[in-house]
Coordinates of C-alpha atoms in Angstrom, one line a residue:
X28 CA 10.3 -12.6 13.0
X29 CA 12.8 -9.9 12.7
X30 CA 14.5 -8.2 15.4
X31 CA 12.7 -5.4 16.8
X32 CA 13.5 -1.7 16.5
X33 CA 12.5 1.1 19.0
X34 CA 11.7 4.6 19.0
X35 CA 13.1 7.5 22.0
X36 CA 8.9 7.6 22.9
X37 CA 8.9 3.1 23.8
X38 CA 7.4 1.8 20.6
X39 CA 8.8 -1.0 19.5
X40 CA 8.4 -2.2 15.7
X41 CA 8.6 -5.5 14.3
X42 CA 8.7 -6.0 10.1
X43 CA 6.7 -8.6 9.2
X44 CA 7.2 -10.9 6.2
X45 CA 4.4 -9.1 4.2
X46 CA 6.7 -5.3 4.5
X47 CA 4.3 -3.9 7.0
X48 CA 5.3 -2.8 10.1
X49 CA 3.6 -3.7 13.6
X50 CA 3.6 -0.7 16.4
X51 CA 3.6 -1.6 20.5
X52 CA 5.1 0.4 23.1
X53 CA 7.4 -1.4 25.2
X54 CA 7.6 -3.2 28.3
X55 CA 9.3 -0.3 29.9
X56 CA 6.5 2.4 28.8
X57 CA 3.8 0.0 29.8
X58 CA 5.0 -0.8 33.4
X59 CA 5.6 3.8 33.5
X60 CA 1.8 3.8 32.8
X61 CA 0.4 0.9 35.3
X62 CA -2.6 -0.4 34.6
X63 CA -4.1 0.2 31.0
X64 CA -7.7 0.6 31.1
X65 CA -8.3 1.8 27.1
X66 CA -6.5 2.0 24.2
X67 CA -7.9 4.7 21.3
X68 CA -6.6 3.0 18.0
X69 CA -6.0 5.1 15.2
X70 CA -7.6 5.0 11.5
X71 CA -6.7 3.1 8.3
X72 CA -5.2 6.2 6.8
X73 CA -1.9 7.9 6.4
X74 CA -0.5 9.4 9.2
X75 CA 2.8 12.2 8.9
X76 CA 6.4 10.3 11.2
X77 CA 5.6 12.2 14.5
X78 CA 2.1 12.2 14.8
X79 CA -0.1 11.2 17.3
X80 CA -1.7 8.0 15.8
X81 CA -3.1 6.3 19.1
X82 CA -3.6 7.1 22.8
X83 CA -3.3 4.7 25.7
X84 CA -4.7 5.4 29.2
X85 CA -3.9 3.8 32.0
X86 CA -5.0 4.5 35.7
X87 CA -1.8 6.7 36.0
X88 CA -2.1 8.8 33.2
X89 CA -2.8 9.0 29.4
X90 CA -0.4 9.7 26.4
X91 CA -0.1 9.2 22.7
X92 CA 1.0 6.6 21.4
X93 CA 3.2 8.3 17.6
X94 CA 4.0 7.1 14.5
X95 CA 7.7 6.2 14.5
X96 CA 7.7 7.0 10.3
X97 CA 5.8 8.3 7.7
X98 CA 3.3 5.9 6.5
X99 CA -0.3 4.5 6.2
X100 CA -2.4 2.4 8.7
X101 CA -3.4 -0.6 7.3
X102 CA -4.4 -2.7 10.5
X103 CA -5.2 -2.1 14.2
X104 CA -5.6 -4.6 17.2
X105 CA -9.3 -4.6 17.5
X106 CA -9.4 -6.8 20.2
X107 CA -7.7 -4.1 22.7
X108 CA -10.9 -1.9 22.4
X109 CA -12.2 -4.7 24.8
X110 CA -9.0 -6.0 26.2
X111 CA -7.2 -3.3 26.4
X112 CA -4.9 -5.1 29.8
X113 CA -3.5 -7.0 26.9
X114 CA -1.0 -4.0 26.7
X115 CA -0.2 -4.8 30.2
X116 CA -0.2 -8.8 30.0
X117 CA 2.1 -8.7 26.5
X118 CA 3.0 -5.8 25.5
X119 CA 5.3 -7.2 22.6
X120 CA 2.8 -9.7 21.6
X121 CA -0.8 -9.8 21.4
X122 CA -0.7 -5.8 23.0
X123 CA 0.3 -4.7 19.9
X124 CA -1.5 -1.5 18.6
X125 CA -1.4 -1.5 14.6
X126 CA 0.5 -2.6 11.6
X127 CA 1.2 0.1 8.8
X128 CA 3.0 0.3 5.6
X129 CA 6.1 2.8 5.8
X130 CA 6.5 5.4 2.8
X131 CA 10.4 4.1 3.1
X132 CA 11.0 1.0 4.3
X133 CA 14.9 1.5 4.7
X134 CA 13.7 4.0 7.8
X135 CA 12.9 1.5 9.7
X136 CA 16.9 -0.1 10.2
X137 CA 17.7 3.7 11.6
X138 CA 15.6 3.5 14.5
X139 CA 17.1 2.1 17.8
X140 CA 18.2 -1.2 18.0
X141 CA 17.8 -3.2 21.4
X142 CA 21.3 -2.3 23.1
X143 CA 20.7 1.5 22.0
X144 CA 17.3 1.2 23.6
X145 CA 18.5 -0.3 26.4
X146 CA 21.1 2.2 26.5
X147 CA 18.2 5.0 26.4
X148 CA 16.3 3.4 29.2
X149 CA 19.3 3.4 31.6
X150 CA 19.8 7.2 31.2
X151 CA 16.4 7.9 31.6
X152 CA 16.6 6.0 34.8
X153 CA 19.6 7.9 35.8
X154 CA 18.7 11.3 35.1

């Protein structure tokens, strides 16, 4: 497993040995939210970096859920559509949301590392 990379929204993203890419939002954005009651997964198709590809709700609220780089869909966690406190429970784990193939792979080593995360999540906290 390599080491994970974030986004400024709380994905994180894992590459997996195969070049896809698995999606999450952290353990920070799932703790903001509270308890997640359902999870919309998005389709097998190609979605634009930005994008809203997925929505989570949670008792507190609801947001989206974006693609942190241009790519295609080519998996999502099925079993959150009945499960969907599996965000809550491990939200870097078996919470993930879906795996996709990104249009340039290099994109993913520019996204946040854990210290810059970190980093993010402490201002946010101050401000």
């Amino acid at each position: 497993m390599s080491e994970l990379r974030f986004t400024e929204d709380h994905e994180w993203l894992r590459v997996e040995a195969d070049g896809s890419v698995t999606v999450g939002i952290t353990a920070y954005a799932q703790n903001a939210l509270g308890d997640v009651v359902f999870v919309q997964l998005p389709e097998l198709q190609q979605y634009e970096k930005g994008s809203e590809a997925s929505t989570v709700e949670s008792v507190k609220a609801a947001s989206g859920v974006y693609m942190p780089l241009t790519g295609e869909v080519v998996q999502i966690n099925d079993q959150l559509e009945d499960r969907p406190e599996l965000v809550n429970e491990d939200p870097l784990g078996e919470g993930w949301f879906f795996r996709f193939i990104p249009a340039d792979a290099s994109a993913v080593s520019a996204l946040l590392d854990q210290d810059a995360y970190e980093r993010l999540i402490k201002a946010n906290d101050d401000a």
